[in-house]
Amino acid sequence: MEEQRISRTGEIRRLSKDDRFKVLGVISKASVRKDKNGRNYWDIAVMDEEGILEGKIWGNSKWWDKSGDGQIEISDPASSELFREMTGKTLGLAGQVTEFKGQAQYNFNSVYYMNQEKFPPHRFVQRSPYDADTLEKEFMDLVEACDGPVGDFLQFVFFEKGIWEKFKDWPAAVSHHHAYVGGLLEHTVAVARTARSLAETYAHSGYEVNVPVAIAGALLHDLGKMDSYRLSPAPEMTVAGTVIDHIVLGYSMYASMAGEYTLDERLFAAIGHILVSHHGCREFGSPVLPATPEAMVVSAADELDFRLFCWKNAVEQMEDGKEISDYNFSAQRRFWKWEQGNGA
Ligand SMILES: [Fe+2]
Ligand SMILES: [Fe+2]
């Protein structure tokens, strides 16, 4: 691997059909499947500091152990110690860009098990592109903007209960959006900032909106993601995350801390309602629809942040000269990189 140039995932996404590439990163997802001839193939995702690249390793690929001196071919990867559990390991991959139904697809035809001490997996874990100290300061400012019992309760949850240390590094997903270290904080701050400004705008227009409750609901809305995901070292879904989901997990964490704090009953219900309704509709996992102004602004801010993130991600991955993105399954649309004077 070392003698040939290694590309980052961001660079690979801008390649064209038939281009070849090599990448080095930590495997964030790997599952073995059978093709129609009964041969094994793997769906994998490789992560480096720039992002995640999903692709396939087909049955005719070559597998190598490069953890010692030289390289040894592995003939039966499915039963090999090294490749049986690839998630969380640093691998080198050589592959080619192909096209499937008009979309780029990445096929890996050589797989190298790397020396895990020389190439530690945590080195390749993607981080939030935003400065951690700036995000932390913004989070503190939002907590401070909530005076009275709501602000005191937030201090209790994040700092007295010791949640902050884990919260600030947690991912917000394993794919789709903010699926990297610090993603939960980045997303939470963005949602709370938008919810605050929407709440203030409507309060200014004479609506009865409780701004601190909207901010608190936004800061707590995805609390359950702390139990839904784990870092090992790439983000992974936990069993609880899969079978219970972050809305129920978050509400239960919130309810137990609010009980311990003896939060006022009306405030408890108002903030709890934001947590359970934030996905906006039953099909997306909320048992009730947002029924208060505070819940409506948090749910709108959450959806907006998700869609804008998908737009940003899609346009960053577009080849030069293109203005319409590939179909984005998460957001169910193609995005447009609009520029003024573009023939308009
Ligand atoms: Fe959520
Ligand atoms: Fe969210």
Tab-separated table of C-alpha atoms and ligand atoms in Angstrom:
chain	number	residue	atom	x	y	z
A	1	MET	CA	0.000	0.000	0.000
A	2	GLU	CA	2.663	2.505	1.107
A	3	GLU	CA	4.345	2.730	-2.280
A	4	GLN	CA	1.147	3.969	-3.953
A	5	ARG	CA	-0.696	7.171	-3.263
A	6	ILE	CA	-3.481	6.963	-0.713
A	7	SER	CA	-6.510	9.179	-1.338
A	8	ARG	CA	-8.856	10.586	1.256
A	9	THR	CA	-12.549	9.700	1.035
A	10	GLY	CA	-13.513	13.258	0.010
A	11	GLU	CA	-11.155	13.078	-2.979
A	12	ILE	CA	-12.456	9.632	-3.984
A	13	ARG	CA	-16.046	10.902	-4.056
A	14	ARG	CA	-15.030	13.418	-6.721
A	15	LEU	CA	-13.519	10.758	-9.000
A	16	SER	CA	-15.216	9.673	-12.229
A	17	LYS	CA	-16.377	6.282	-13.446
A	18	ASP	CA	-13.553	3.717	-13.949
A	19	ASP	CA	-11.027	5.720	-11.887
A	20	ARG	CA	-8.952	3.623	-9.514
A	21	PHE	CA	-8.041	4.606	-5.969
A	22	LYS	CA	-6.512	3.463	-2.698
A	23	VAL	CA	-7.796	4.449	0.708
A	24	LEU	CA	-6.718	3.843	4.297
A	25	GLY	CA	-9.247	4.095	7.106
A	26	VAL	CA	-11.229	2.512	9.880
A	27	ILE	CA	-14.140	0.224	8.996
A	28	SER	CA	-17.356	1.663	10.431
A	29	LYS	CA	-19.710	-0.961	9.028
A	30	ALA	CA	-19.183	-4.425	7.525
A	31	SER	CA	-21.685	-7.135	6.747
A	32	VAL	CA	-21.148	-10.283	4.752
A	33	ARG	CA	-23.874	-11.318	2.276
A	34	LYS	CA	-24.380	-13.898	-0.480
A	35	ASP	CA	-24.641	-13.045	-4.160
A	36	LYS	CA	-26.995	-14.956	-6.469
A	37	ASN	CA	-24.334	-17.636	-7.037
A	38	GLY	CA	-23.966	-18.211	-3.302
A	39	ARG	CA	-20.579	-16.480	-3.094
A	40	ASN	CA	-19.753	-14.155	-0.248
A	41	TYR	CA	-19.633	-10.423	-0.747
A	42	TRP	CA	-19.312	-7.625	1.785
A	43	ASP	CA	-21.122	-4.317	2.245
A	44	ILE	CA	-18.656	-2.089	4.000
A	45	ALA	CA	-18.132	1.521	5.000
A	46	VAL	CA	-14.653	2.945	5.471
A	47	MET	CA	-14.108	6.145	7.392
A	48	ASP	CA	-11.283	8.650	7.490
A	49	GLU	CA	-11.044	12.233	8.768
A	50	GLU	CA	-12.966	13.489	5.717
A	51	GLY	CA	-15.932	11.174	5.794
A	52	ILE	CA	-17.360	7.767	5.110
A	53	LEU	CA	-17.215	5.858	1.841
A	54	GLU	CA	-19.611	2.963	1.393
A	55	GLY	CA	-18.831	0.202	-1.052
A	56	LYS	CA	-18.715	-3.486	-1.824
A	57	ILE	CA	-16.049	-6.163	-1.718
A	58	TRP	CA	-17.029	-8.799	-4.288
A	59	GLY	CA	-16.197	-12.506	-4.150
A	60	ASN	CA	-13.262	-12.273	-6.579
A	61	SER	CA	-11.345	-9.725	-4.456
A	62	LYS	CA	-7.927	-10.400	-2.979
A	63	TRP	CA	-7.356	-10.263	0.768
A	64	TRP	CA	-3.979	-9.624	2.367
A	65	ASP	CA	-2.486	-9.582	5.839
A	66	LYS	CA	-0.126	-6.618	5.955
A	67	SER	CA	0.176	-6.442	9.739
A	68	GLY	CA	3.714	-7.838	9.793
A	69	ASP	CA	6.631	-7.552	7.378
A	70	GLY	CA	5.582	-8.170	3.793
A	71	GLN	CA	2.120	-9.337	2.879
A	72	ILE	CA	0.416	-12.723	3.119
A	73	GLU	CA	-2.594	-13.620	1.020
A	74	ILE	CA	-5.674	-14.797	2.941
A	75	SER	CA	-7.691	-17.258	0.876
A	76	ASP	CA	-10.797	-17.586	3.059
A	77	PRO	CA	-11.491	-14.151	4.603
A	78	ALA	CA	-14.911	-15.106	6.000
A	79	SER	CA	-13.313	-17.572	8.393
A	80	SER	CA	-10.034	-15.689	8.943
A	81	GLU	CA	-9.358	-14.314	12.431
A	82	LEU	CA	-8.340	-10.978	10.926
A	83	PHE	CA	-11.329	-10.344	8.707
A	84	ARG	CA	-14.170	-12.059	10.580
A	85	GLU	CA	-14.806	-8.886	12.596
A	86	MET	CA	-13.636	-5.923	10.533
A	87	THR	CA	-15.621	-3.157	12.233
A	88	GLY	CA	-13.347	-0.800	14.152
A	89	LYS	CA	-10.189	-2.059	12.402
A	90	THR	CA	-7.834	-0.111	10.155
A	91	LEU	CA	-7.819	-1.552	6.653
A	92	GLY	CA	-6.288	-0.499	3.386
A	93	LEU	CA	-8.522	-0.847	0.331
A	94	ALA	CA	-7.804	-0.616	-3.369
A	95	GLY	CA	-10.782	-0.129	-5.610
A	96	GLN	CA	-12.474	1.349	-8.621
A	97	VAL	CA	-15.401	3.663	-9.224
A	98	THR	CA	-18.252	2.009	-11.112
A	99	GLU	CA	-21.754	3.145	-11.879
A	100	PHE	CA	-25.034	1.550	-10.833
A	101	LYS	CA	-28.349	3.063	-11.960
A	102	GLY	CA	-26.590	6.351	-12.711
A	103	GLN	CA	-24.991	6.623	-9.269
A	104	ALA	CA	-21.325	6.202	-8.374
A	105	GLN	CA	-20.577	2.921	-6.668
A	106	TYR	CA	-17.287	1.908	-5.080
A	107	ASN	CA	-15.933	-1.599	-5.528
A	108	PHE	CA	-12.952	-2.678	-3.477
A	109	ASN	CA	-10.895	-5.411	-5.121
A	110	SER	CA	-7.943	-5.642	-2.719
A	111	VAL	CA	-8.275	-5.576	1.042
A	112	TYR	CA	-5.274	-5.171	3.341
A	113	TYR	CA	-5.336	-5.821	7.076
A	114	MET	CA	-2.961	-3.162	8.447
A	115	ASN	CA	-0.774	-3.137	11.530
A	116	GLN	CA	-3.235	-1.728	14.090
A	117	GLU	CA	-0.485	-0.203	16.254
A	118	LYS	CA	1.216	1.553	13.388
A	119	PHE	CA	-2.139	2.747	12.022
A	120	PRO	CA	-4.368	3.124	15.117
A	121	PRO	CA	-8.084	3.171	14.226
A	122	HIS	CA	-8.843	6.320	16.241
A	123	ARG	CA	-6.599	8.321	13.907
A	124	PHE	CA	-9.134	7.873	11.116
A	125	VAL	CA	-12.305	8.705	12.997
A	126	GLN	CA	-14.103	11.579	11.383
A	127	ARG	CA	-14.658	14.648	13.580
A	128	SER	CA	-17.019	17.559	13.360
A	129	PRO	CA	-15.493	20.142	10.998
A	130	TYR	CA	-16.376	22.893	13.484
A	131	ASP	CA	-14.006	24.030	16.204
A	132	ALA	CA	-14.833	22.183	19.456
A	133	ASP	CA	-14.131	25.201	21.718
A	134	THR	CA	-16.399	27.478	19.669
A	135	LEU	CA	-19.235	24.936	19.791
A	136	GLU	CA	-18.742	24.480	23.525
A	137	LYS	CA	-18.928	28.242	24.091
A	138	GLU	CA	-22.108	28.470	22.034
A	139	PHE	CA	-23.636	25.624	24.025
A	140	MET	CA	-22.801	27.419	27.312
A	141	ASP	CA	-24.296	30.670	25.988
A	142	LEU	CA	-27.529	28.836	25.152
A	143	VAL	CA	-27.691	27.310	28.644
A	144	GLU	CA	-27.082	30.751	30.148
A	145	ALA	CA	-29.843	32.258	28.011
A	146	CYS	CA	-32.267	30.109	30.045
A	147	ASP	CA	-32.625	31.844	33.360
A	148	GLY	CA	-34.611	30.576	36.362
A	149	PRO	CA	-35.614	26.945	36.963
A	150	VAL	CA	-35.083	25.855	33.337
A	151	GLY	CA	-31.457	27.056	33.300
A	152	ASP	CA	-30.826	25.458	36.721
A	153	PHE	CA	-32.230	22.163	35.487
A	154	LEU	CA	-29.976	22.257	32.382
A	155	GLN	CA	-26.937	22.890	34.605
A	156	PHE	CA	-27.989	19.883	36.695
A	157	VAL	CA	-28.419	17.576	33.672
A	158	PHE	CA	-25.303	18.468	31.725
A	159	PHE	CA	-22.826	19.353	34.458
A	160	GLU	CA	-23.897	17.963	37.844
A	161	LYS	CA	-24.923	14.608	36.364
A	162	GLY	CA	-21.661	14.537	34.392
A	163	ILE	CA	-23.265	14.078	30.986
A	164	TRP	CA	-21.266	16.817	29.283
A	165	GLU	CA	-17.971	14.909	28.937
A	166	LYS	CA	-19.637	12.205	26.851
A	167	PHE	CA	-22.215	14.462	25.165
A	168	LYS	CA	-19.597	16.783	23.612
A	169	ASP	CA	-17.840	13.926	21.782
A	170	TRP	CA	-20.864	11.883	20.767
A	171	PRO	CA	-21.991	11.299	17.176
A	172	ALA	CA	-25.560	12.161	16.124
A	173	ALA	CA	-25.877	9.159	13.784
A	174	VAL	CA	-24.028	6.294	12.105
A	175	SER	CA	-24.994	7.556	8.652
A	176	HIS	CA	-27.351	10.205	7.155
A	177	HIS	CA	-26.276	13.239	9.207
A	178	HIS	CA	-23.579	14.348	11.712
A	179	ALA	CA	-22.231	10.764	11.876
A	180	TYR	CA	-18.903	11.708	13.455
A	181	VAL	CA	-17.225	12.558	16.745
A	182	GLY	CA	-18.764	15.795	18.038
A	183	GLY	CA	-21.739	15.492	15.667
A	184	LEU	CA	-24.336	15.479	18.443
A	185	LEU	CA	-23.019	18.737	19.899
A	186	GLU	CA	-22.784	20.376	16.455
A	187	HIS	CA	-26.371	19.353	15.607
A	188	THR	CA	-27.729	20.238	19.073
A	189	VAL	CA	-26.195	23.723	19.011
A	190	ALA	CA	-27.535	24.367	15.490
A	191	VAL	CA	-31.054	23.222	16.444
A	192	ALA	CA	-31.067	25.219	19.691
A	193	ARG	CA	-29.748	28.365	17.965
A	194	THR	CA	-32.468	28.165	15.295
A	195	ALA	CA	-35.200	27.236	17.812
A	196	ARG	CA	-34.193	30.211	19.941
A	197	SER	CA	-34.397	32.661	17.091
A	198	LEU	CA	-37.741	31.251	15.877
A	199	ALA	CA	-39.138	31.357	19.444
A	200	GLU	CA	-37.941	34.950	19.906
A	201	THR	CA	-39.381	35.976	16.539
A	202	TYR	CA	-42.829	34.619	17.409
A	203	ALA	CA	-42.696	35.991	20.961
A	204	HIS	CA	-41.945	39.368	19.355
A	205	SER	CA	-45.031	38.985	17.137
A	206	GLY	CA	-47.180	38.529	20.222
A	207	TYR	CA	-47.353	34.733	20.420
A	208	GLU	CA	-47.088	33.190	23.860
A	209	VAL	CA	-43.831	31.335	23.420
A	210	ASN	CA	-41.598	30.391	26.330
A	211	VAL	CA	-38.105	30.952	24.913
A	212	PRO	CA	-36.153	29.133	27.694
A	213	VAL	CA	-38.419	26.071	27.349
A	214	ALA	CA	-37.824	26.007	23.573
A	215	ILE	CA	-34.039	26.284	24.089
A	216	ALA	CA	-34.043	23.598	26.808
A	217	GLY	CA	-36.153	21.280	24.661
A	218	ALA	CA	-33.725	21.790	21.762
A	219	LEU	CA	-30.645	21.170	23.923
A	220	LEU	CA	-32.208	17.960	25.256
A	221	HIS	CA	-34.083	16.765	22.154
A	222	ASP	CA	-31.566	14.093	21.051
A	223	LEU	CA	-30.283	13.161	24.528
A	224	GLY	CA	-31.227	9.531	23.846
A	225	LYS	CA	-28.546	9.366	21.128
A	226	MET	CA	-26.010	8.967	23.931
A	227	ASP	CA	-27.468	5.501	24.529
A	228	SER	CA	-28.312	4.814	20.865
A	229	TYR	CA	-24.759	5.044	19.595
A	230	ARG	CA	-21.322	4.109	20.776
A	231	LEU	CA	-17.853	4.961	19.535
A	232	SER	CA	-15.669	1.925	18.908
A	233	PRO	CA	-13.881	3.948	17.545
A	234	ALA	CA	-16.262	4.748	14.648
A	235	PRO	CA	-19.936	5.450	15.483
A	236	GLU	CA	-22.024	2.295	15.824
A	237	MET	CA	-25.631	1.662	16.746
A	238	THR	CA	-26.193	-0.007	20.126
A	239	VAL	CA	-28.749	-2.756	20.714
A	240	ALA	CA	-30.896	-0.317	22.727
A	241	GLY	CA	-30.650	2.225	19.907
A	242	THR	CA	-31.936	-0.342	17.440
A	243	VAL	CA	-34.770	-1.858	19.441
A	244	ILE	CA	-35.871	1.075	21.634
A	245	ASP	CA	-34.714	4.177	19.681
A	246	HIS	CA	-33.397	7.540	20.822
A	247	ILE	CA	-36.777	9.194	21.415
A	248	VAL	CA	-37.851	6.666	24.055
A	249	LEU	CA	-34.315	6.328	25.438
A	250	GLY	CA	-34.021	10.131	25.688
A	251	TYR	CA	-37.388	10.579	27.355
A	252	SER	CA	-36.542	7.931	29.915
A	253	MET	CA	-33.159	9.564	30.752
A	254	TYR	CA	-34.892	12.926	30.948
A	255	ALA	CA	-37.736	11.615	33.152
A	256	SER	CA	-35.360	10.021	35.616
A	257	MET	CA	-33.173	13.155	35.904
A	258	ALA	CA	-36.215	15.451	36.145
A	259	GLY	CA	-37.593	13.198	38.917
A	260	GLU	CA	-34.302	13.327	40.792
A	261	TYR	CA	-34.215	17.111	40.398
A	262	THR	CA	-37.936	17.399	41.293
A	263	LEU	CA	-38.589	19.583	38.268
A	264	ASP	CA	-41.916	21.436	38.388
A	265	GLU	CA	-44.672	19.221	36.965
A	266	ARG	CA	-45.830	21.672	34.235
A	267	LEU	CA	-42.268	22.352	33.076
A	268	PHE	CA	-41.588	18.624	33.104
A	269	ALA	CA	-44.501	18.008	30.731
A	270	ALA	CA	-43.693	20.996	28.473
A	271	ILE	CA	-40.059	19.941	27.935
A	272	GLY	CA	-40.914	16.215	27.839
A	273	HIS	CA	-43.444	16.931	25.105
A	274	ILE	CA	-40.703	18.544	22.986
A	275	LEU	CA	-38.524	15.438	23.337
A	276	VAL	CA	-41.215	12.973	22.274
A	277	SER	CA	-42.724	15.095	19.467
A	278	HIS	CA	-39.500	16.380	17.860
A	279	HIS	CA	-39.630	14.126	14.790
A	280	GLY	CA	-42.832	15.885	13.816
A	281	CYS	CA	-44.909	12.913	12.724
A	282	ARG	CA	-45.725	9.359	13.733
A	283	GLU	CA	-44.092	7.780	10.657
A	284	PHE	CA	-40.745	9.193	11.821
A	285	GLY	CA	-41.064	7.803	15.333
A	286	SER	CA	-42.814	10.506	17.361
A	287	PRO	CA	-45.825	9.115	19.268
A	288	VAL	CA	-47.455	12.560	19.359
A	289	LEU	CA	-47.303	15.574	17.049
A	290	PRO	CA	-45.874	18.902	18.297
A	291	ALA	CA	-48.750	20.577	20.151
A	292	THR	CA	-47.105	23.694	21.625
A	293	PRO	CA	-45.268	26.620	19.999
A	294	GLU	CA	-42.034	25.497	21.695
A	295	ALA	CA	-42.379	21.930	20.343
A	296	MET	CA	-43.263	23.250	16.854
A	297	VAL	CA	-40.167	25.448	16.651
A	298	VAL	CA	-37.830	22.677	17.899
A	299	SER	CA	-39.271	20.141	15.477
A	300	ALA	CA	-38.982	22.625	12.569
A	301	ALA	CA	-35.411	23.533	13.565
A	302	ASP	CA	-34.451	19.849	13.805
A	303	GLU	CA	-35.784	19.047	10.357
A	304	LEU	CA	-34.211	22.154	8.840
A	305	ASP	CA	-30.791	21.316	10.266
A	306	PHE	CA	-31.047	17.775	8.907
A	307	ARG	CA	-32.026	18.941	5.409
A	308	LEU	CA	-29.415	21.679	5.248
A	309	PHE	CA	-26.770	19.211	6.388
A	310	CYS	CA	-27.806	16.840	3.566
A	311	TRP	CA	-27.655	19.711	1.067
A	312	LYS	CA	-24.176	20.785	2.235
A	313	ASN	CA	-22.905	17.224	2.159
A	314	ALA	CA	-24.360	16.605	-1.314
A	315	VAL	CA	-22.968	19.757	-2.937
A	316	GLU	CA	-19.524	19.235	-1.384
A	317	GLN	CA	-19.377	15.816	-3.000
A	318	MET	CA	-20.391	16.993	-6.448
A	319	GLU	CA	-17.924	16.867	-9.295
A	320	ASP	CA	-16.790	20.261	-10.601
A	321	GLY	CA	-19.188	21.713	-13.142
A	322	LYS	CA	-22.199	19.751	-11.928
A	323	GLU	CA	-25.088	21.606	-10.376
A	324	ILE	CA	-27.642	18.879	-9.608
A	325	SER	CA	-26.673	16.275	-7.002
A	326	ASP	CA	-27.168	12.517	-7.070
A	327	TYR	CA	-30.466	11.421	-5.544
A	328	ASN	CA	-30.200	11.791	-1.768
A	329	PHE	CA	-32.108	8.931	-0.157
A	330	SER	CA	-32.028	10.442	3.342
A	331	ALA	CA	-33.655	13.681	2.230
A	332	GLN	CA	-35.579	12.058	-0.660
A	333	ARG	CA	-34.594	14.589	-3.292
A	334	ARG	CA	-31.822	15.825	-5.538
A	335	PHE	CA	-30.157	19.049	-4.425
A	336	TRP	CA	-29.267	22.067	-6.485
A	337	LYS	CA	-25.983	23.969	-6.187
A	338	TRP	CA	-27.405	27.250	-7.315
A	339	GLU	CA	-25.126	30.014	-8.457
A	340	GLN	CA	-26.053	33.464	-9.610
A	341	GLY	CA	-25.390	34.199	-13.270
A	342	ASN	CA	-25.461	30.508	-14.145
A	343	GLY	CA	-27.262	31.080	-17.445
A	344	ALA	CA	-30.248	32.537	-15.551
B	1	FE	FE	-34.075	12.954	16.828
B	2	FE	FE	-32.141	16.003	16.083
